[in-house]
PDB file of C-alpha atoms in Angstrom:
ATOM      1  CA  MET A 266      27.040 -37.060   6.809  1.00 72.00           C
ATOM      2  CA  SER A 267      23.943 -37.203   5.509  1.00 77.00           C
ATOM      3  CA  LYS A 268      22.508 -34.579   2.617  1.00 81.00           C
ATOM      4  CA  GLN A 269      19.188 -32.922   3.080  1.00 85.00           C
ATOM      5  CA  ILE A 270      17.254 -31.356  -0.038  1.00 80.00           C
ATOM      6  CA  ASN A 271      14.203 -28.968   1.061  1.00 80.00           C
ATOM      7  CA  TYR A 272      12.343 -27.909  -2.379  1.00 80.00           C
ATOM      8  CA  TYR A 273      10.349 -25.600  -0.686  1.00 83.00           C
ATOM      9  CA  GLU A 274      11.396 -22.816   1.822  1.00 85.00           C
ATOM     10  CA  LEU A 275       8.304 -20.594   2.416  1.00 88.00           C
ATOM     11  CA  ASP A 276       8.047 -17.740   4.892  1.00 91.00           C
ATOM     12  CA  LYS A 277       6.198 -18.487   8.215  1.00 92.00           C
ATOM     13  CA  LEU A 278       3.109 -16.614   8.306  1.00 93.00           C
ATOM     14  CA  ASP A 279       3.298 -13.603  10.797  1.00 95.00           C
ATOM     15  CA  ALA A 280      -0.520 -13.099  11.231  1.00 95.00           C
ATOM     16  CA  SER A 281       0.032  -9.386  12.669  1.00 95.00           C
ATOM     17  CA  ALA A 282       2.528  -8.148  10.049  1.00 95.00           C
ATOM     18  CA  PHE A 283       0.636  -9.672   7.206  1.00 96.00           C
ATOM     19  CA  LYS A 284      -2.541  -7.972   8.267  1.00 95.00           C
ATOM     20  CA  LYS A 285      -1.044  -4.621   8.529  1.00 96.00           C
ATOM     21  CA  SER A 286       0.270  -5.040   4.994  1.00 96.00           C
ATOM     22  CA  LEU A 287      -3.050  -6.204   3.972  1.00 96.00           C
ATOM     23  CA  ASP A 288      -4.987  -3.156   5.050  1.00 95.00           C
ATOM     24  CA  LEU A 289      -2.254  -0.658   3.515  1.00 95.00           C
ATOM     25  CA  SER A 290      -2.686  -2.574   0.213  1.00 96.00           C
ATOM     26  CA  ILE A 291      -6.730  -1.934   0.650  1.00 95.00           C
ATOM     27  CA  GLY A 292      -6.364   1.679   1.147  1.00 94.00           C
ATOM     28  CA  SER A 293      -3.708   2.089  -1.740  1.00 95.00           C
ATOM     29  CA  ILE A 294      -6.131  -0.022  -4.161  1.00 95.00           C
ATOM     30  CA  GLY A 295      -8.833   2.561  -3.525  1.00 92.00           C
ATOM     31  CA  ASN A 296      -6.505   5.497  -4.023  1.00 92.00           C
ATOM     32  CA  ALA A 297      -5.429   4.024  -7.446  1.00 92.00           C
ATOM     33  CA  VAL A 298      -8.673   3.312  -8.881  1.00 90.00           C
ATOM     34  CA  ASP A 299      -9.700   7.020  -8.098  1.00 89.00           C
ATOM     35  CA  ARG A 300      -6.582   8.370  -9.654  1.00 88.00           C
ATOM     36  CA  ALA A 301      -6.754   6.201 -12.757  1.00 87.00           C
ATOM     37  CA  CYS A 302     -10.475   7.343 -13.274  1.00 84.00           C
ATOM     38  CA  ILE A 303      -9.259  11.136 -13.364  1.00 82.00           C
ATOM     39  CA  GLU A 304      -5.866  10.378 -15.235  1.00 75.00           C
ATOM     40  CA  ALA A 305      -6.707   7.869 -17.982  1.00 66.00           C
ATOM     41  CA  PHE A 306      -6.747  10.330 -20.923  1.00 61.00           C
ATOM     42  CA  ASN A 307      -4.193   9.178 -23.236  1.00 55.00           C
ATOM     43  CA  THR A 308      -4.364   5.583 -22.532  1.00 62.00           C
ATOM     44  CA  SER A 309      -7.223   3.051 -21.294  1.00 76.00           C
ATOM     45  CA  PHE A 310      -7.980   3.116 -17.541  1.00 80.00           C
ATOM     46  CA  LEU A 311      -6.743  -0.403 -16.912  1.00 83.00           C
ATOM     47  CA  ASP A 312      -3.401   0.351 -18.349  1.00 84.00           C
ATOM     48  CA  ARG A 313      -3.018   3.251 -16.187  1.00 85.00           C
ATOM     49  CA  LEU A 314      -4.527   1.356 -13.110  1.00 88.00           C
ATOM     50  CA  ALA A 315      -1.903  -1.123 -13.989  1.00 88.00           C
ATOM     51  CA  ASN A 316       0.960   1.531 -13.888  1.00 87.00           C
ATOM     52  CA  LEU A 317      -0.390   3.013 -10.699  1.00 90.00           C
ATOM     53  CA  ILE A 318      -0.856  -0.364  -9.124  1.00 92.00           C
ATOM     54  CA  PHE A 319       2.407  -1.623  -9.618  1.00 90.00           C
ATOM     55  CA  SER A 320       4.480   1.354  -8.872  1.00 88.00           C
ATOM     56  CA  ASP A 321       2.593   1.922  -5.587  1.00 91.00           C
ATOM     57  CA  GLU A 322       4.786   1.143  -2.274  1.00 88.00           C
ATOM     58  CA  ASN A 323       2.311  -0.926  -0.508  1.00 94.00           C
ATOM     59  CA  ILE A 324       0.685  -3.073  -2.868  1.00 95.00           C
ATOM     60  CA  PRO A 325       3.912  -4.826  -4.458  1.00 92.00           C
ATOM     61  CA  THR A 326       5.199  -5.324  -1.107  1.00 93.00           C
ATOM     62  CA  PHE A 327       1.855  -6.968  -0.115  1.00 96.00           C
ATOM     63  CA  LEU A 328       1.848  -9.280  -3.227  1.00 96.00           C
ATOM     64  CA  LEU A 329       5.155 -10.671  -3.029  1.00 94.00           C
ATOM     65  CA  LEU A 330       4.554 -11.428   0.467  1.00 95.00           C
ATOM     66  CA  LEU A 331       1.607 -13.029  -0.552  1.00 96.00           C
ATOM     67  CA  ALA A 332       3.712 -14.939  -3.125  1.00 94.00           C
ATOM     68  CA  ARG A 333       5.869 -16.345  -0.359  1.00 94.00           C
ATOM     69  CA  LEU A 334       3.229 -17.645   2.074  1.00 94.00           C
ATOM     70  CA  PRO A 335       1.854 -20.809   2.638  1.00 92.00           C
ATOM     71  CA  VAL A 336      -1.913 -19.634   1.970  1.00 93.00           C
ATOM     72  CA  LEU A 337      -3.141 -23.173   1.735  1.00 92.00           C
ATOM     73  CA  SER A 338      -2.814 -23.851   5.587  1.00 91.00           C
ATOM     74  CA  LYS A 339      -4.699 -24.151   8.622  1.00 92.00           C
ATOM     75  CA  ASP A 340      -3.205 -20.915   9.971  1.00 94.00           C
ATOM     76  CA  PHE A 341      -4.171 -18.789   7.111  1.00 95.00           C
ATOM     77  CA  GLU A 342      -7.583 -20.089   6.787  1.00 94.00           C
ATOM     78  CA  GLU A 343      -8.214 -19.374  10.315  1.00 95.00           C
ATOM     79  CA  LEU A 344      -6.575 -15.968   9.900  1.00 95.00           C
ATOM     80  CA  HIS A 345      -9.263 -15.281   7.666  1.00 94.00           C
ATOM     81  CA  GLN A 346     -12.310 -17.247   8.417  1.00 93.00           C
ATOM     82  CA  ASN A 347     -14.259 -14.410   9.274  1.00 93.00           C
ATOM     83  CA  ASN A 348     -14.576 -13.142   5.653  1.00 94.00           C
ATOM     84  CA  LEU A 349     -14.468 -16.092   2.821  1.00 93.00           C
ATOM     85  CA  GLU A 350     -14.514 -13.753   0.290  1.00 93.00           C
ATOM     86  CA  VAL A 351     -11.271 -12.219   0.952  1.00 95.00           C
ATOM     87  CA  LEU A 352      -9.606 -15.823   1.724  1.00 95.00           C
ATOM     88  CA  SER A 353     -11.059 -16.758  -1.603  1.00 94.00           C
ATOM     89  CA  ILE A 354      -9.322 -13.954  -3.416  1.00 95.00           C
ATOM     90  CA  LEU A 355      -6.061 -14.199  -1.796  1.00 96.00           C
ATOM     91  CA  LYS A 356      -5.719 -17.758  -2.507  1.00 95.00           C
ATOM     92  CA  LYS A 357      -5.549 -16.683  -6.490  1.00 94.00           C
ATOM     93  CA  LEU A 358      -3.594 -13.557  -6.039  1.00 96.00           C
ATOM     94  CA  LYS A 359      -0.798 -15.669  -4.354  1.00 95.00           C
ATOM     95  CA  PHE A 360       0.084 -16.768  -7.916  1.00 95.00           C
ATOM     96  CA  PHE A 361      -0.317 -12.988  -9.201  1.00 95.00           C
ATOM     97  CA  ILE A 362       3.171 -13.416 -11.339  1.00 94.00           C
ATOM     98  CA  ASP A 363       1.565 -15.678 -13.728  1.00 93.00           C
ATOM     99  CA  LEU A 364      -1.652 -14.470 -13.969  1.00 93.00           C
ATOM    100  CA  LYS A 365      -2.402 -11.770 -16.420  1.00 91.00           C
ATOM    101  CA  ILE A 366      -2.184  -8.162 -15.432  1.00 91.00           C
ATOM    102  CA  ARG A 367      -5.959  -8.058 -15.858  1.00 90.00           C
ATOM    103  CA  GLU A 368      -6.729 -10.798 -13.645  1.00 92.00           C
ATOM    104  CA  THR A 369      -4.669  -9.759 -10.902  1.00 94.00           C
ATOM    105  CA  LEU A 370      -6.199  -5.912 -11.323  1.00 93.00           C
ATOM    106  CA  TYR A 371      -9.799  -7.702 -11.179  1.00 92.00           C
ATOM    107  CA  LEU A 372      -8.932  -9.614  -7.925  1.00 94.00           C
ATOM    108  CA  LEU A 373      -7.193  -6.508  -6.150  1.00 95.00           C
ATOM    109  CA  VAL A 374     -10.451  -4.430  -6.902  1.00 93.00           C
ATOM    110  CA  LYS A 375     -12.556  -7.025  -5.760  1.00 93.00           C
ATOM    111  CA  LEU A 376     -10.554  -7.551  -2.554  1.00 95.00           C
ATOM    112  CA  SER A 377     -10.729  -3.910  -1.566  1.00 93.00           C
ATOM    113  CA  ILE A 378     -14.394  -4.091  -1.792  1.00 92.00           C
ATOM    114  CA  ALA A 379     -14.518  -7.469   0.045  1.00 93.00           C
ATOM    115  CA  ALA A 380     -12.465  -6.167   2.849  1.00 92.00           C
ATOM    116  CA  VAL A 381     -15.180  -3.968   3.848  1.00 90.00           C
ATOM    117  CA  ASP A 382     -18.574  -5.590   2.114  1.00 86.00           C
ATOM    118  CA  GLU A 383     -18.307  -9.509   2.018  1.00 82.00           C
ATOM    119  CA  GLU A 384     -21.724 -10.023   0.881  1.00 80.00           C
ATOM    120  CA  GLY A 385     -21.569  -6.996  -1.680  1.00 75.00           C
ATOM    121  CA  ALA A 386     -18.456  -8.143  -3.348  1.00 73.00           C
ATOM    122  CA  SER A 387     -19.867 -11.706  -3.832  1.00 72.00           C
ATOM    123  CA  LYS A 388     -22.789 -10.260  -5.679  1.00 72.00           C
ATOM    124  CA  MET A 389     -21.253  -7.505  -7.626  1.00 71.00           C
ATOM    125  CA  ASP A 390     -20.274  -8.020 -11.257  1.00 70.00           C
ATOM    126  CA  LEU A 391     -17.022  -6.444 -11.725  1.00 71.00           C
ATOM    127  CA  GLY A 392     -16.096  -8.600 -14.493  1.00 67.00           C
ATOM    128  CA  LYS A 393     -17.712  -6.217 -17.294  1.00 62.00           C
ATOM    129  CA  PHE A 394     -14.769  -3.865 -16.461  1.00 67.00           C
ATOM    130  CA  PHE A 395     -12.259  -6.054 -16.771  1.00 69.00           C
ATOM    131  CA  SER A 396     -13.343  -8.037 -19.798  1.00 65.00           C
ATOM    132  CA  PHE A 397     -11.159  -8.026 -23.086  1.00 61.00           C
ATOM    133  CA  ASP A 398     -13.045  -6.275 -26.121  1.00 57.00           C
ATOM    134  CA  PRO A 399     -10.473  -6.710 -29.152  1.00 58.00           C
ATOM    135  CA  LYS A 400     -12.946  -4.477 -31.381  1.00 54.00           C
ATOM    136  CA  ALA A 401     -12.298  -1.388 -28.879  1.00 52.00           C
ATOM    137  CA  PRO A 402      -9.823   0.918 -30.233  1.00 47.00           C
ATOM    138  CA  GLU A 403      -8.202   1.488 -26.485  1.00 49.00           C
ATOM    139  CA  ALA A 404      -7.840  -2.219 -26.018  1.00 48.00           C
ATOM    140  CA  SER A 405      -4.975  -2.396 -23.444  1.00 53.00           C
ATOM    141  CA  GLN A 406      -1.662  -3.655 -24.453  1.00 66.00           C
ATOM    142  CA  ILE A 407       0.053  -3.922 -20.758  1.00 76.00           C
ATOM    143  CA  VAL A 408      -2.786  -5.618 -19.113  1.00 82.00           C
ATOM    144  CA  ASP A 409      -3.119  -8.672 -21.375  1.00 84.00           C
ATOM    145  CA  LEU A 410       0.310 -10.238 -20.415  1.00 88.00           C
ATOM    146  CA  LYS A 411       1.421 -12.058 -17.674  1.00 91.00           C
ATOM    147  CA  PHE A 412       3.171  -9.848 -14.852  1.00 92.00           C
ATOM    148  CA  LYS A 413       6.320 -11.720 -15.106  1.00 92.00           C
ATOM    149  CA  ASN A 414       6.434 -11.378 -18.993  1.00 92.00           C
ATOM    150  CA  ALA A 415       5.284  -7.457 -18.714  1.00 90.00           C
ATOM    151  CA  VAL A 416       8.272  -6.812 -16.357  1.00 90.00           C
ATOM    152  CA  LYS A 417      11.001  -9.113 -18.208  1.00 90.00           C
ATOM    153  CA  GLU A 418      10.232  -7.456 -21.499  1.00 89.00           C
ATOM    154  CA  LYS A 419      10.459  -4.111 -20.030  1.00 87.00           C
ATOM    155  CA  ILE A 420       6.527  -3.063 -20.765  1.00 85.00           C
ATOM    156  CA  LEU A 421       6.430  -2.261 -17.238  1.00 84.00           C
ATOM    157  CA  PHE A 422       9.314  -0.273 -15.409  1.00 85.00           C
ATOM    158  CA  GLY A 423      10.984   0.015 -18.798  1.00 80.00           C
ATOM    159  CA  ASP A 424      12.008   3.715 -17.459  1.00 84.00           C
ATOM    160  CA  ASP A 425      12.603   2.378 -13.902  1.00 87.00           C
ATOM    161  CA  PRO A 426      15.419  -0.207 -14.068  1.00 89.00           C
ATOM    162  CA  ASP A 427      15.835  -0.042 -10.343  1.00 90.00           C
ATOM    163  CA  LYS A 428      12.184  -1.061  -9.657  1.00 88.00           C
ATOM    164  CA  ARG A 429      12.571  -3.838 -12.788  1.00 90.00           C
ATOM    165  CA  ASP A 430      15.739  -5.220 -11.305  1.00 92.00           C
ATOM    166  CA  HIS A 431      14.032  -5.226  -7.775  1.00 91.00           C
ATOM    167  CA  TYR A 432      11.137  -7.700  -9.360  1.00 91.00           C
ATOM    168  CA  ILE A 433      13.609  -9.733 -11.446  1.00 93.00           C
ATOM    169  CA  GLN A 434      15.426 -10.374  -7.932  1.00 93.00           C
ATOM    170  CA  GLU A 435      12.309 -11.544  -6.366  1.00 92.00           C
ATOM    171  CA  PHE A 436      11.327 -13.698  -9.447  1.00 93.00           C
ATOM    172  CA  GLU A 437      14.683 -15.327  -9.060  1.00 92.00           C
ATOM    173  CA  ARG A 438      14.457 -15.731  -5.042  1.00 92.00           C
ATOM    174  CA  LEU A 439      10.745 -17.321  -5.589  1.00 92.00           C
ATOM    175  CA  GLU A 440      12.253 -19.896  -8.259  1.00 90.00           C
ATOM    176  CA  LYS A 441      14.182 -21.069  -5.330  1.00 87.00           C
ATOM    177  CA  ILE A 442      12.201 -21.050  -2.137  1.00 88.00           C
ATOM    178  CA  GLU A 443       8.560 -21.166  -3.949  1.00 88.00           C
ATOM    179  CA  PRO A 444       8.878 -22.214  -7.568  1.00 88.00           C
ATOM    180  CA  HIS A 445       5.231 -23.111  -7.837  1.00 86.00           C
ATOM    181  CA  SER A 446       4.400 -19.384  -7.360  1.00 89.00           C
ATOM    182  CA  ILE A 447       6.581 -18.927 -10.651  1.00 89.00           C
ATOM    183  CA  TYR A 448       5.536 -21.682 -12.636  1.00 88.00           C
ATOM    184  CA  PRO A 449       2.045 -23.287 -11.246  1.00 86.00           C
ATOM    185  CA  THR A 450       0.904 -26.132 -12.524  1.00 85.00           C
ATOM    186  CA  SER A 451      -2.497 -25.196 -10.710  1.00 87.00           C
ATOM    187  CA  ILE A 452      -3.123 -22.334  -8.323  1.00 87.00           C
ATOM    188  CA  TYR A 453      -5.258 -24.812  -6.426  1.00 87.00           C
ATOM    189  CA  ARG A 454      -2.655 -27.016  -5.485  1.00 86.00           C
ATOM    190  CA  GLN A 455       0.459 -26.383  -3.427  1.00 85.00           C
ATOM    191  CA  SER A 456       3.442 -29.157  -2.739  1.00 85.00           C
ATOM    192  CA  ASP A 457       6.042 -29.540  -0.607  1.00 86.00           C
ATOM    193  CA  GLY A 458       8.768 -32.411  -0.386  1.00 86.00           C
ATOM    194  CA  CYS A 459      12.221 -33.347   1.343  1.00 88.00           C
ATOM    195  CA  THR A 460      14.783 -35.651   0.557  1.00 92.00           C
ATOM    196  CA  VAL A 461      17.586 -36.823   2.631  1.00 93.00           C
ATOM    197  CA  ALA A 462      20.467 -39.088   1.562  1.00 92.00           C
ATOM    198  CA  GLY A 463      23.519 -40.710   3.169  1.00 88.00           C
ATOM    199  CA  LYS A 464      26.766 -39.723   2.622  1.00 84.00           C
ATOM    200  CA  ASP A 465      27.406 -41.944  -0.421  1.00 85.00           C
ATOM    201  CA  SER A 466      23.976 -41.435  -1.832  1.00 84.00           C
ATOM    202  CA  LYS A 467      23.252 -44.901  -1.969  1.00 87.00           C
ATOM    203  CA  LYS A 468      20.569 -44.736   0.435  1.00 91.00           C
ATOM    204  CA  ILE A 469      17.635 -42.118   0.124  1.00 92.00           C
ATOM    205  CA  GLU A 470      14.533 -41.450   1.858  1.00 94.00           C
ATOM    206  CA  ALA A 471      11.944 -38.954   0.617  1.00 93.00           C
ATOM    207  CA  VAL A 472       8.591 -37.370   1.432  1.00 92.00           C
ATOM    208  CA  MET A 473       6.349 -35.592  -0.708  1.00 89.00           C
ATOM    209  CA  SER A 474       2.986 -33.678   0.286  1.00 88.00           C
ATOM    210  CA  THR A 475       0.182 -32.111  -1.990  1.00 88.00           C
ATOM    211  CA  THR A 476      -2.664 -29.759  -0.620  1.00 88.00           C
ATOM    212  CA  LEU A 477      -5.546 -29.301  -2.474  1.00 89.00           C
ATOM    213  CA  THR A 478      -7.774 -26.108  -2.027  1.00 89.00           C
ATOM    214  CA  SER A 479     -11.659 -25.516  -3.218  1.00 85.00           C
ATOM    215  CA  SER A 480     -14.195 -22.716  -3.179  1.00 84.00           C
ATOM    216  CA  ILE A 481     -17.814 -23.735  -2.740  1.00 84.00           C
ATOM    217  CA  ARG A 482     -20.744 -21.443  -3.253  1.00 80.00           C
ATOM    218  CA  ILE A 483     -24.365 -22.778  -2.253  1.00 81.00           C
ATOM    219  CA  SER A 484     -26.984 -20.929  -4.208  1.00 76.00           C
ATOM    220  CA  SER A 485     -31.111 -21.655  -3.617  1.00 77.00           C
ATOM    221  CA  HIS A 486     -34.027 -21.077  -6.327  1.00 74.00           C
ATOM    222  CA  VAL A 487     -31.534 -20.475  -8.782  1.00 72.00           C
ATOM    223  CA  LEU A 488     -33.941 -21.555 -11.699  1.00 76.00           C
ATOM    224  CA  ALA A 489     -37.008 -19.968  -9.814  1.00 72.00           C
ATOM    225  CA  PHE A 490     -38.912 -17.419 -11.833  1.00 70.00           C
ATOM    226  CA  ASP A 491     -38.585 -14.676  -9.406  1.00 70.00           C
ATOM    227  CA  ASN A 492     -34.805 -14.830  -9.679  1.00 63.00           C
ATOM    228  CA  ASN A 493     -33.496 -11.992 -11.767  1.00 58.00           C
TER     229      ASN A 493
END
């Protein structure tokens, strides 16, 4: 009897369920930003936003769903072909577990804007709100860690062991079905593979594939005198 090893076992894309989760998350992101602006008294805005974002019911569910999906696929491209800014952001957010929290917050806020105003999001400079200033007394402790490290070190959810355990279990699950989402060699590449072997493993056949993605933006008259 032959043996088979599948190295990746991603979820299949359910377009309707994904769209619903995305829409719920976009609404939650806006609410979290509004609350962070009001409640960030004794901590920095970004630290407060991080706690609100990852304590929300909708956003973490959406991010974990995204981490399990083949975002570098034709079906996923076609689903978001009418908003390429959203598509570009989602490709990066798939790897939120290995990104610094600061980067994930930036991408989430940009996502919430791009979903309603693609052109506005592509022109808007949000970087200044998420850039690191080591001289600032309110320099953030949480947001400059990778998400997986902040959870494992109990900096996030230190007072909520159930939620922390839930994330740890999701990390362990992803290590088996999509290890690249936890330990990406590149966020612009997705791999797949399968190995089959005979009963005594003296005959082995294998297939491997790599999918690359790129984002291209074309600008005109960049060096023109009237281009501000």
